[in-house]
CSV table of C-alpha atoms in Angstrom, one decimal:
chain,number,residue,atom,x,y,z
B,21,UNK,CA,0.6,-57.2,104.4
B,22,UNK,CA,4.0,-56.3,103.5
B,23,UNK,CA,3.0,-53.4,101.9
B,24,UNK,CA,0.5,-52.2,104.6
B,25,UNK,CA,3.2,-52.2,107.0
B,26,UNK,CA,5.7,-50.1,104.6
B,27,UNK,CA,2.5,-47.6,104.7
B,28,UNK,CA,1.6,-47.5,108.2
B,29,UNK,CA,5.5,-46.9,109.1
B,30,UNK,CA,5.4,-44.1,106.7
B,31,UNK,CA,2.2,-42.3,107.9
B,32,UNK,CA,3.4,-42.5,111.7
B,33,UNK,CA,6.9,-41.5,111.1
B,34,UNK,CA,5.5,-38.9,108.8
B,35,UNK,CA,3.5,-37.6,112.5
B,36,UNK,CA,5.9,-38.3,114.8
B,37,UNK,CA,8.0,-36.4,112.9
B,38,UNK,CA,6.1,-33.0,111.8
B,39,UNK,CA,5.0,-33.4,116.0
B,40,UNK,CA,8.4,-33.2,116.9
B,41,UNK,CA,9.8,-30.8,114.6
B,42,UNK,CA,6.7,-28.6,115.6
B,43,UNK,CA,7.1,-29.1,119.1
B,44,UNK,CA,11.1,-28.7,119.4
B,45,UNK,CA,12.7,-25.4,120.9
B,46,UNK,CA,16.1,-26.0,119.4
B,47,UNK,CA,15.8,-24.7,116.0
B,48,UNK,CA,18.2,-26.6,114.9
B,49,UNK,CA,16.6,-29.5,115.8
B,50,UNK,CA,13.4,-29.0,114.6
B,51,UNK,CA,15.2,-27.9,110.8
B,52,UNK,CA,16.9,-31.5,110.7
B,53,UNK,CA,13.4,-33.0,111.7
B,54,UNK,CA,12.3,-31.2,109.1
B,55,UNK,CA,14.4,-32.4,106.5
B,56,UNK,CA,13.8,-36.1,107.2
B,57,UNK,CA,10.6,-34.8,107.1
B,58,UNK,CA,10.8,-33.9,103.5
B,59,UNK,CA,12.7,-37.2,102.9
B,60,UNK,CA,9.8,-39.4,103.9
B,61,UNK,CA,7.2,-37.4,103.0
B,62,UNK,CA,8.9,-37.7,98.8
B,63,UNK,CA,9.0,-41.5,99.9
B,64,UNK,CA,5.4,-41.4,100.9
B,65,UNK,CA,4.5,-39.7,97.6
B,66,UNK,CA,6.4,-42.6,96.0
B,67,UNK,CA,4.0,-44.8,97.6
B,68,UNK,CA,0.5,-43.0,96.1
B,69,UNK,CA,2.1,-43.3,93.1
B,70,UNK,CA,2.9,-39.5,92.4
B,71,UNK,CA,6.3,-39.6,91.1
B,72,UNK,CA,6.2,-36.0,89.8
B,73,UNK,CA,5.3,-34.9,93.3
B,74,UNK,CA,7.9,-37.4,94.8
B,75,UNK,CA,10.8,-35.3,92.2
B,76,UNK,CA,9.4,-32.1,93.7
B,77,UNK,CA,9.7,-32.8,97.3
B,78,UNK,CA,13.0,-34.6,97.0
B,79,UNK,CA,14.4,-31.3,95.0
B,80,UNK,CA,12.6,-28.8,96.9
B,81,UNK,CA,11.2,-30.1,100.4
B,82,UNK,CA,14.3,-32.0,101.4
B,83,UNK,CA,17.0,-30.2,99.5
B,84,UNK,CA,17.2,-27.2,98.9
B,85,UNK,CA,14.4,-25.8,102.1
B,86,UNK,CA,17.1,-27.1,104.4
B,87,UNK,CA,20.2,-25.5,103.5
B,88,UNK,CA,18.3,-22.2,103.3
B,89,UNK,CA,16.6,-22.7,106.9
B,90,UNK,CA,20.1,-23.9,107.8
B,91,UNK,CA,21.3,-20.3,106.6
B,92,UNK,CA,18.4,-18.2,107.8
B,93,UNK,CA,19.1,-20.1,111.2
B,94,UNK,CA,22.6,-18.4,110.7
B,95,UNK,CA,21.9,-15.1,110.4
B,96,UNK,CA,19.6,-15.5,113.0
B,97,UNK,CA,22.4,-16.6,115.3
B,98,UNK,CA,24.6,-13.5,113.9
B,99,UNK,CA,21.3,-11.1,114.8
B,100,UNK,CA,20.6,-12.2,118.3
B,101,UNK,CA,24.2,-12.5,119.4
B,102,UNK,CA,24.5,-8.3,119.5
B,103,UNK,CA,20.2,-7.6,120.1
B,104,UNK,CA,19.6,-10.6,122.6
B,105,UNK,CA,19.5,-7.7,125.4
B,106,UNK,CA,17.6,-5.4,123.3
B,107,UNK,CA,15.2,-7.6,121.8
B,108,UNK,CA,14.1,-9.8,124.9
B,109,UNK,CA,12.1,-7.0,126.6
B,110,UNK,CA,9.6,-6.2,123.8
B,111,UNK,CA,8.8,-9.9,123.1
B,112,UNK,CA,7.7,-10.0,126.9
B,113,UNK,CA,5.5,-7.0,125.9
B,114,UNK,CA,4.3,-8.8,123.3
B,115,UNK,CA,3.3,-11.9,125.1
B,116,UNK,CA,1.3,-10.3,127.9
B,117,UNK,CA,-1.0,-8.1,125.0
B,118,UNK,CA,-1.6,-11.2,122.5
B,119,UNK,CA,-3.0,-14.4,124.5
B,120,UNK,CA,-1.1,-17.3,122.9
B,121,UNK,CA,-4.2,-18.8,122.3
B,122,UNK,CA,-5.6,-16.2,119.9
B,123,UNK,CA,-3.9,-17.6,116.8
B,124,UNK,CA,-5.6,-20.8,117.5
B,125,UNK,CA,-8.9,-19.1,116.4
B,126,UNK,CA,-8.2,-18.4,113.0
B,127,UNK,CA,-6.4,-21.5,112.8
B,128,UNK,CA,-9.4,-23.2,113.8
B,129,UNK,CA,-11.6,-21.8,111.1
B,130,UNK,CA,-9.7,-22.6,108.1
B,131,UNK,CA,-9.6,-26.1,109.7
B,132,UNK,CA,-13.7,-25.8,109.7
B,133,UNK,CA,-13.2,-24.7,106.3
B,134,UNK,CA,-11.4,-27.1,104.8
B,135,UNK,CA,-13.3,-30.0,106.6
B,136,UNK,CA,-16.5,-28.9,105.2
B,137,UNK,CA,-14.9,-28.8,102.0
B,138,UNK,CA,-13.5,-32.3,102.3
B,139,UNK,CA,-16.7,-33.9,103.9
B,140,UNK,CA,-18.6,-32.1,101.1
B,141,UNK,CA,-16.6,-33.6,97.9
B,142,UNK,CA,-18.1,-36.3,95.7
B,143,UNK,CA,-17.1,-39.7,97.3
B,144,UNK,CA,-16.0,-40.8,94.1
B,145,UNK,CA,-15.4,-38.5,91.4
B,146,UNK,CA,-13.1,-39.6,88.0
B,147,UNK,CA,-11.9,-36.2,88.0
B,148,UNK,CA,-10.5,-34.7,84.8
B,149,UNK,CA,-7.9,-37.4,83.8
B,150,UNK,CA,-9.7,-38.7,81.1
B,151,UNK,CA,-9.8,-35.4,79.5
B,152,UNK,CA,-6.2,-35.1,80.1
B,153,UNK,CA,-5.4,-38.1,78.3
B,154,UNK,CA,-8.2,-37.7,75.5
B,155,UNK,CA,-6.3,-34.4,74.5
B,156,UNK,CA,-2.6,-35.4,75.3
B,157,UNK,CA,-2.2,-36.1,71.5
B,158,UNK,CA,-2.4,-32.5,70.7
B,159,UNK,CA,-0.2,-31.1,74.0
B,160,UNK,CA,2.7,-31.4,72.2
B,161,UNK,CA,4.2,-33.6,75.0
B,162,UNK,CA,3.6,-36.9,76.3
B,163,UNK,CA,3.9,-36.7,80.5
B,164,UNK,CA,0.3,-35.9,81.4
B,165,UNK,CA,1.5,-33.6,84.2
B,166,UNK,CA,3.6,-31.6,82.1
B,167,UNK,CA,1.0,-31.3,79.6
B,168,UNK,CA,-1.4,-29.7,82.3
B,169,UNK,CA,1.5,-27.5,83.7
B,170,UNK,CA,2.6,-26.0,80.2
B,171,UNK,CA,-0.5,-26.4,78.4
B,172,UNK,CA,-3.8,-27.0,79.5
B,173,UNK,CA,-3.4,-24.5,82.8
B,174,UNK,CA,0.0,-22.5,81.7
B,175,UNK,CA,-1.6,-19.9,83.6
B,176,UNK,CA,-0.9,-21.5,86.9
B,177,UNK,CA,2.8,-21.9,86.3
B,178,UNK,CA,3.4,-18.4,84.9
B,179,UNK,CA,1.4,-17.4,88.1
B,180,UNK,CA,4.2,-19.6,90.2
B,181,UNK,CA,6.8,-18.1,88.3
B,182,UNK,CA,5.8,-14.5,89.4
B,183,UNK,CA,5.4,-15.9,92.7
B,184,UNK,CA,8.9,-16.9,93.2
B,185,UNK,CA,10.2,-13.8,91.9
B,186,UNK,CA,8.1,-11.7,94.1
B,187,UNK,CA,9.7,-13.4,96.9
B,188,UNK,CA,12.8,-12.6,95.9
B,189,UNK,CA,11.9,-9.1,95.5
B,190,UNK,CA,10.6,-9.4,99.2
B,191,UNK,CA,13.6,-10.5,100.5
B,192,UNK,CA,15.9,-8.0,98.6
B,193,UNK,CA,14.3,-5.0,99.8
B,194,UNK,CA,14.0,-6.3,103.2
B,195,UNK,CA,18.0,-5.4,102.7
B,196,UNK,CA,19.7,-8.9,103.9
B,197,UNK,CA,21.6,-9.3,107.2
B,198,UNK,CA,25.0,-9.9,106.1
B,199,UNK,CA,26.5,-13.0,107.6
B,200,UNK,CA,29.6,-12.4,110.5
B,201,UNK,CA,32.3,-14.8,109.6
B,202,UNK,CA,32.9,-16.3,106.2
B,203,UNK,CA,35.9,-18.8,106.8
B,204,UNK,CA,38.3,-20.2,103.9
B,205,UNK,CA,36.4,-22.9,102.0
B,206,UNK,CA,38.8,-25.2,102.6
B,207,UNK,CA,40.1,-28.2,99.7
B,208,UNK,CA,37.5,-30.9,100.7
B,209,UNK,CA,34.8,-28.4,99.7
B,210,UNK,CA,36.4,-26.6,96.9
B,211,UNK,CA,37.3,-29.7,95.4
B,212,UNK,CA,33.5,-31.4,96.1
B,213,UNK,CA,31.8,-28.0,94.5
B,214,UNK,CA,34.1,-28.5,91.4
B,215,UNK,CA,33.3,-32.2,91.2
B,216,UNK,CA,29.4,-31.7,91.8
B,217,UNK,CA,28.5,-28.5,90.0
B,218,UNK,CA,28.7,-30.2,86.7
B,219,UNK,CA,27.0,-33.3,87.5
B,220,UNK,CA,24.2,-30.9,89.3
B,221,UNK,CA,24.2,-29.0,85.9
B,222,UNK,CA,23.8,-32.3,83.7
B,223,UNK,CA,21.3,-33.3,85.8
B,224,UNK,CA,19.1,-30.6,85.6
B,225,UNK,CA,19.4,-30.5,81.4
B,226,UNK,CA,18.0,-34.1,82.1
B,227,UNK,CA,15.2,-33.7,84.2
B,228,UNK,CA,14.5,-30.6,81.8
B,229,UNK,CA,14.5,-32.5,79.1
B,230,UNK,CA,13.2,-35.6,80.6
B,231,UNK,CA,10.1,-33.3,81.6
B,232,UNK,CA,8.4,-33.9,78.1
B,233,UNK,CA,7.2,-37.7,78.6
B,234,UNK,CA,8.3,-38.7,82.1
B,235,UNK,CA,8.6,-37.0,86.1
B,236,UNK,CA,10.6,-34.2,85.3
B,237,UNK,CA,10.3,-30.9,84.6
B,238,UNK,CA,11.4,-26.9,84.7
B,239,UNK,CA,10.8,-26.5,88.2
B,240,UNK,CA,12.5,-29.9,89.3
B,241,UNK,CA,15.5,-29.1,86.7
B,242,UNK,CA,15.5,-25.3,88.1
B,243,UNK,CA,15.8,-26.4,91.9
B,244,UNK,CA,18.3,-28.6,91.3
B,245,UNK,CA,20.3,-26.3,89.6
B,246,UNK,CA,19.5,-23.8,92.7
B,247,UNK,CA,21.4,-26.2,94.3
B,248,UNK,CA,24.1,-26.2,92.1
B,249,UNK,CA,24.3,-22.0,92.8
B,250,UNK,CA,23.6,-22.4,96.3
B,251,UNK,CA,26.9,-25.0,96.8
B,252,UNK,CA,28.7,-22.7,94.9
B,253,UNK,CA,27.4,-20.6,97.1
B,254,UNK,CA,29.1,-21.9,100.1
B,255,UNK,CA,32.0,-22.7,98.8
B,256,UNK,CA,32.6,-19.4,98.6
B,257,UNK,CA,32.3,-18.6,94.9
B,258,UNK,CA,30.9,-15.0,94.1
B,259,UNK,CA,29.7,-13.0,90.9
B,260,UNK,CA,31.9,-10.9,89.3
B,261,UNK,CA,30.2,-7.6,90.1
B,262,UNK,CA,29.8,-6.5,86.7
B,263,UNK,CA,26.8,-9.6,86.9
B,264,UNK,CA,25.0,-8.9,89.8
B,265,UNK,CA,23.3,-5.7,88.2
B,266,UNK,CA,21.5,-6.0,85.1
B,267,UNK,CA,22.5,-9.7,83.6
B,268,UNK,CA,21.6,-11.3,87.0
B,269,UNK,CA,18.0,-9.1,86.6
B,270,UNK,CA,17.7,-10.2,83.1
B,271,UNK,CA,17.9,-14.1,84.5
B,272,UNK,CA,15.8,-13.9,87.2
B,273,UNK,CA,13.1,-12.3,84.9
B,274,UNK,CA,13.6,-14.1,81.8
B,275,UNK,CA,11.1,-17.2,82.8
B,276,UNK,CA,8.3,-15.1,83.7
B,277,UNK,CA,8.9,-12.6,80.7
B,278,UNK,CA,8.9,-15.4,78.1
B,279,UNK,CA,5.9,-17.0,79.7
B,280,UNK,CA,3.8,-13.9,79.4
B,281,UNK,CA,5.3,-13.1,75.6
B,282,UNK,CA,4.2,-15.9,74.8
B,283,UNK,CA,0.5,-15.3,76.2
B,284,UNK,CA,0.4,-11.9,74.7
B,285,UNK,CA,1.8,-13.6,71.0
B,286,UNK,CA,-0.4,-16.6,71.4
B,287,UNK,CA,-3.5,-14.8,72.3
B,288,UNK,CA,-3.0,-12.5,69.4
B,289,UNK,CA,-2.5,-15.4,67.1
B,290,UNK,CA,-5.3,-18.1,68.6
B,291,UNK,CA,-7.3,-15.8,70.8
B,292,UNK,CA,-6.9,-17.3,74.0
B,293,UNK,CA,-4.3,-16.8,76.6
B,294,UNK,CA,-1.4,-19.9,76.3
B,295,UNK,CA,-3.4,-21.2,73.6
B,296,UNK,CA,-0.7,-23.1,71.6
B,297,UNK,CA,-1.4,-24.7,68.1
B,298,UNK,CA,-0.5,-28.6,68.5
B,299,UNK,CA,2.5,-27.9,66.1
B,300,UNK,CA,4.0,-25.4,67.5
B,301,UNK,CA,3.1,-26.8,71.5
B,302,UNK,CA,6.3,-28.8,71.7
B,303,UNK,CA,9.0,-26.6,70.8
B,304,UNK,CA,7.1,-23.5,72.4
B,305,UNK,CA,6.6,-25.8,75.9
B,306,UNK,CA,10.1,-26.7,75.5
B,307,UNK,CA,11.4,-23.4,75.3
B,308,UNK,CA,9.2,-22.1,78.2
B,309,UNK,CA,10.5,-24.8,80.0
B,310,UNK,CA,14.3,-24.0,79.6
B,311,UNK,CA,14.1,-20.1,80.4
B,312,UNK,CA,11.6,-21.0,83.5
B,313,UNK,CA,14.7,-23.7,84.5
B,314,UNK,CA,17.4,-21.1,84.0
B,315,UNK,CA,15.3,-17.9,86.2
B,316,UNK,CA,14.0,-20.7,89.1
B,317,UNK,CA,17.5,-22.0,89.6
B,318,UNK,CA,18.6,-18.0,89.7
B,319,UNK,CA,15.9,-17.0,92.2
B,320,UNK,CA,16.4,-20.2,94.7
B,321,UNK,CA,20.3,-19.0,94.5
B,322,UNK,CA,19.6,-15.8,95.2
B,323,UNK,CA,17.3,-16.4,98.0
B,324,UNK,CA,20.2,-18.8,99.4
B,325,UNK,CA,22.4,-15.7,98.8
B,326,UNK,CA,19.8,-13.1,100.6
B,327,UNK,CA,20.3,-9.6,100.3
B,328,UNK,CA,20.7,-8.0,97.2
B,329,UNK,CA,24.3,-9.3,95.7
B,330,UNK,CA,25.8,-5.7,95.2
B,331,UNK,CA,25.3,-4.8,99.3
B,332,UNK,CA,27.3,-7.4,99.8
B,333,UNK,CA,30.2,-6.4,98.1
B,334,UNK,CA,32.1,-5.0,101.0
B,335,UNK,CA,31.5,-7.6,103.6
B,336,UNK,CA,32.6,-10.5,101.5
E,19,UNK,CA,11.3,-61.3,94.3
E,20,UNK,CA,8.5,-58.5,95.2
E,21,UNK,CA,8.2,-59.6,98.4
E,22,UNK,CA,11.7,-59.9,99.4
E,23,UNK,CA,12.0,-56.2,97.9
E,24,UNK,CA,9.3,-55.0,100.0
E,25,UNK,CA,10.6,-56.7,103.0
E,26,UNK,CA,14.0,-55.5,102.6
E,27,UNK,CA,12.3,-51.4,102.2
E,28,UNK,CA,10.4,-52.1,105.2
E,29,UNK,CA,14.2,-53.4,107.3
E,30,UNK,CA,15.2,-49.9,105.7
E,31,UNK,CA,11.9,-47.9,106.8
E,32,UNK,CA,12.5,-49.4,110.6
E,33,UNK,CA,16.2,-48.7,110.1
E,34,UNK,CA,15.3,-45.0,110.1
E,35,UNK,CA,13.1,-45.4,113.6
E,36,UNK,CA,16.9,-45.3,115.0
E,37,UNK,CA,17.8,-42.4,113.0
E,38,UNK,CA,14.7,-40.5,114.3
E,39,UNK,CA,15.7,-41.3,117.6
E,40,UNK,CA,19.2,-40.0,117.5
E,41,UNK,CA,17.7,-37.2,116.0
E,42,UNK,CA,15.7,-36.7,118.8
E,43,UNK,CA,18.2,-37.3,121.2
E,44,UNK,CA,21.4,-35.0,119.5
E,45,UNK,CA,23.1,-34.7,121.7
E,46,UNK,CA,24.8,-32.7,119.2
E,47,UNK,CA,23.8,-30.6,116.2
E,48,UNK,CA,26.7,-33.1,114.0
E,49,UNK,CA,24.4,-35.7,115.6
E,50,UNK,CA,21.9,-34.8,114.3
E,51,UNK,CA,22.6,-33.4,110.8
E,52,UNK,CA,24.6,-36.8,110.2
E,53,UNK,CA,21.5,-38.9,111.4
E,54,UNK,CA,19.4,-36.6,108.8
E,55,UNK,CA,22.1,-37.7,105.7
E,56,UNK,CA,21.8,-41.6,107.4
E,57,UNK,CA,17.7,-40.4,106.3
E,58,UNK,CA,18.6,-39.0,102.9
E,59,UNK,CA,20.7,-42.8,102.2
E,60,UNK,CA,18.7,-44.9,103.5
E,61,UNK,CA,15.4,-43.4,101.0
E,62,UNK,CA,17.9,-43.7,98.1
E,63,UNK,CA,18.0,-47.4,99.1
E,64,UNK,CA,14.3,-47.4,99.6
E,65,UNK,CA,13.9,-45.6,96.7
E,66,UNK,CA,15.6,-48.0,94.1
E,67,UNK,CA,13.7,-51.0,95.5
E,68,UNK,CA,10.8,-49.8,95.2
E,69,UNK,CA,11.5,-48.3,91.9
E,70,UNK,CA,12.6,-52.0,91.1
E,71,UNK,CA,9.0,-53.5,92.8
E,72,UNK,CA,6.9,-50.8,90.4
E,73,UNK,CA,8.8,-51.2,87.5
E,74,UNK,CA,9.1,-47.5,87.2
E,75,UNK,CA,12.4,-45.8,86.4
E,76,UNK,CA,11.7,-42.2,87.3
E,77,UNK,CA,11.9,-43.6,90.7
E,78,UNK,CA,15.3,-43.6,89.5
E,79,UNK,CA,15.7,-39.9,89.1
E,80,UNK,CA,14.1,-39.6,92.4
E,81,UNK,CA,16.7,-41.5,94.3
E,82,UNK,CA,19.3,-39.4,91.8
E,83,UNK,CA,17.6,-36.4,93.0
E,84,UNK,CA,18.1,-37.5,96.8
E,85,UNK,CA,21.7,-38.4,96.4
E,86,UNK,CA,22.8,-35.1,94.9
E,87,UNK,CA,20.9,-32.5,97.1
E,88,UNK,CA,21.9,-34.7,100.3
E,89,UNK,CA,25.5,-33.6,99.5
E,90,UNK,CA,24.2,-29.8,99.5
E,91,UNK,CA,22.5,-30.2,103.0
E,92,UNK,CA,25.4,-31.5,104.5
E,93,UNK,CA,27.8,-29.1,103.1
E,94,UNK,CA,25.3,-26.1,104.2
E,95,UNK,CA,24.9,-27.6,107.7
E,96,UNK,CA,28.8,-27.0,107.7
E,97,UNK,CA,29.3,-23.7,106.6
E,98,UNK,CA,26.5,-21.8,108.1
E,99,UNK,CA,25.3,-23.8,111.5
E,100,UNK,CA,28.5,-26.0,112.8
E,101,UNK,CA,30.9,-24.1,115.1
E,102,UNK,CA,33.7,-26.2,116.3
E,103,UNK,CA,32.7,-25.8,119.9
E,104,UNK,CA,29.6,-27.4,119.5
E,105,UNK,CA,27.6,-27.4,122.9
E,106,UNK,CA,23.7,-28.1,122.0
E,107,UNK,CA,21.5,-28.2,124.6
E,108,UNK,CA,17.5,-28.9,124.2
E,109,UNK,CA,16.6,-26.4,126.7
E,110,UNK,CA,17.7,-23.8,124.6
């Protein structure tokens, strides 16, 4: 019973919620709606058991999505307060070509879609756990999820890894809006960002290392060291600009470049791609898993940051 | 001892109903941001009961998780979308 009512107070809070932040014309608004979004919906994978996914959302979803809507929302502000005269008259324009209803269509499709797809799966199906855990002795780790993320499909997470750097790419050549007003940090914050930024960096080394036989994990460690970049960030802490050209590069690139090294290497050696012999799996996993930390933590920072770093160099 | 966890995350989960409302309501954007860190404590609490009820310490690093990146909300919020003047009006 007691449980039951746990769920059903997640689920509708879960709907009011997304309604609301959906629905709301204060973008402001509908960000903080969405970060108590994030925060229930990590609760309400805690609830079907998902830990892993639970870690994700809390790192991702709730953290580190809201202080970079919170600083797109910024530059928004900065954009509209000198083109609010310009802009307006084109949107109008806009509006009277494109009936509002016309994205509903293909909307409505890939709803049709995926409804057929649901109604058309198996109604009970053991999926492909219990191959996972007949081959977990020779992963080279002992968290099933980890072993299906480095291991068994590797393919998928170097494929994430160039997915997140291409974004990052996107917004760099898009050649960031530089922010108006960057005020004094202040000694609440600069003494918070010196007192956090280590415990955000310990942290992540856990989770990292944590990854191997429990929830954890590069991309977990890697956003929450992100965050660590992104509050120093804000606090007003910058590269030296000596960094921002090719080490900063190197970073951002290193997870994806040792990822498909070791692809090329381990398709030479085996003959498959991310084929890893079961003695070498652990330490090769391990080491993917620390440069894909290091270059996910790099990119979230630098998509916090937004243009390229060197533009910025005058305005800051 | 289950139940009385269970029960107390549930008190929590309601808790938040009034969080969501002065969401809702603002009136202002510190409102609002400070009823979304009210979110972020109250699922740490959540978080460690249940992680007490299951047995299962990585709920532990969840509720770690929480508490740390919380602080990185609240100190974006500040930097990048608070003026002093704050006047936040829904029919914006």
């Amino acid at each position: 019973m007691l449980q039951w009512a746990l769920d059903a107070l997640l689920g509708l809070g879960l709907l009011w919620l997304a309604w609301c932040a959906l629905m709301s014309p204060n973008l402001l608004k509908a960000i903080v709606l969405f970060v108590a979004f994030g925060l229930l919906m990590a609760l309400a994978w805690v609830r079907l058991d998902a830990p892993d996914i639970a870690l994700a959302e809390a790192a991702i979803g709730a953290g580190l999505t809201g202080a970079l809507l919170l600083a797109a929302l910024a530059r928004l502000r900065f954009a509209y307060a000198d083109e609010e005269t310009v802009g307006s008259p084109a949107q109008e324009e806009a509006k009277v070509r494109f009936p509002q209803w016309l994205p509903a269509v293909p909307l409505l499709l890939v709803v049709a879609g995926l409804g057929y797809v649901v109604l058309s799966l198996p109604p009970y199906a053991t999926g492909l756990s219990t191959e996972v855990t007949a081959n977990l002795e020779s992963s080279g780790v002992s968290n099933p999820v980890t072993a299906v993320l480095l291991n068994f499909r590797g393919y998928d997470t170097l494929l994430e890894l160039v997915v997140l750097l291409v974004a990052l790419l996107g917004v760099w050549s898009l050649d960031g809006l530089a922010l108006g007003r960057e005020t004094a940090p202040g000694p609440v914050l600069d003494t918070l960002s010196r007192f956090l930024t280590p415990v955000f960096i310990l942290v992540a080394a856990y989770l990292l290392w944590v990854g191997a036989h429990a929830p954890g994990g590069a991309f977990q460690a890697g956003s929450v060291l992100g965050a660590a970049g992104v509050l120093l960030l804000l606090a007003g802490w910058r590269f030296r600009a000596g960094l921002t050209e090719l080490p900063l590069r190197l970073v951002l690139v290193a997870g994806p470049g040792a990822f498909v090294i070791v692809a090329l290497v381990t398709m030479l050696m085996e003959g498959q791609l991310l084929e890893y012999s079961p003695e070498q799996a652990s330490i090769l996993i391990l080491f993917l898993e620390t440069t894909a930390t290091f270059s996910i933590g790099a990119t979230l920072a630098a998509l916090f940051f937004g243009g390229r770093p060197q533009d910025d160099k005058e305005h800051t | 001892m289950q139940t009385l966890y269970l029960a107390l995350a549930l008190f929590l989960l309601v808790n938040l109903g009034a969080g969501m409302w002065r969401i809702f309501r603002g009136p202002t954007a510190a409102d609002r941001m400070l009823s979304a860190q009210l979110f972020g404590t109250t699922a740490v609490a959540v978080l460690l009961l249940l992680a007490q009820t299951k047995e299962n310490t990585a709920l532990l690093d969840v509720a770690l998780v929480f508490a740390l990146l919380a602080a990185v909300t609240a100190v974006a919020f500040v930097r990048r979308a608070w003026t002093d003047q704050e006047v936040d009006h829904d029919s914006e």
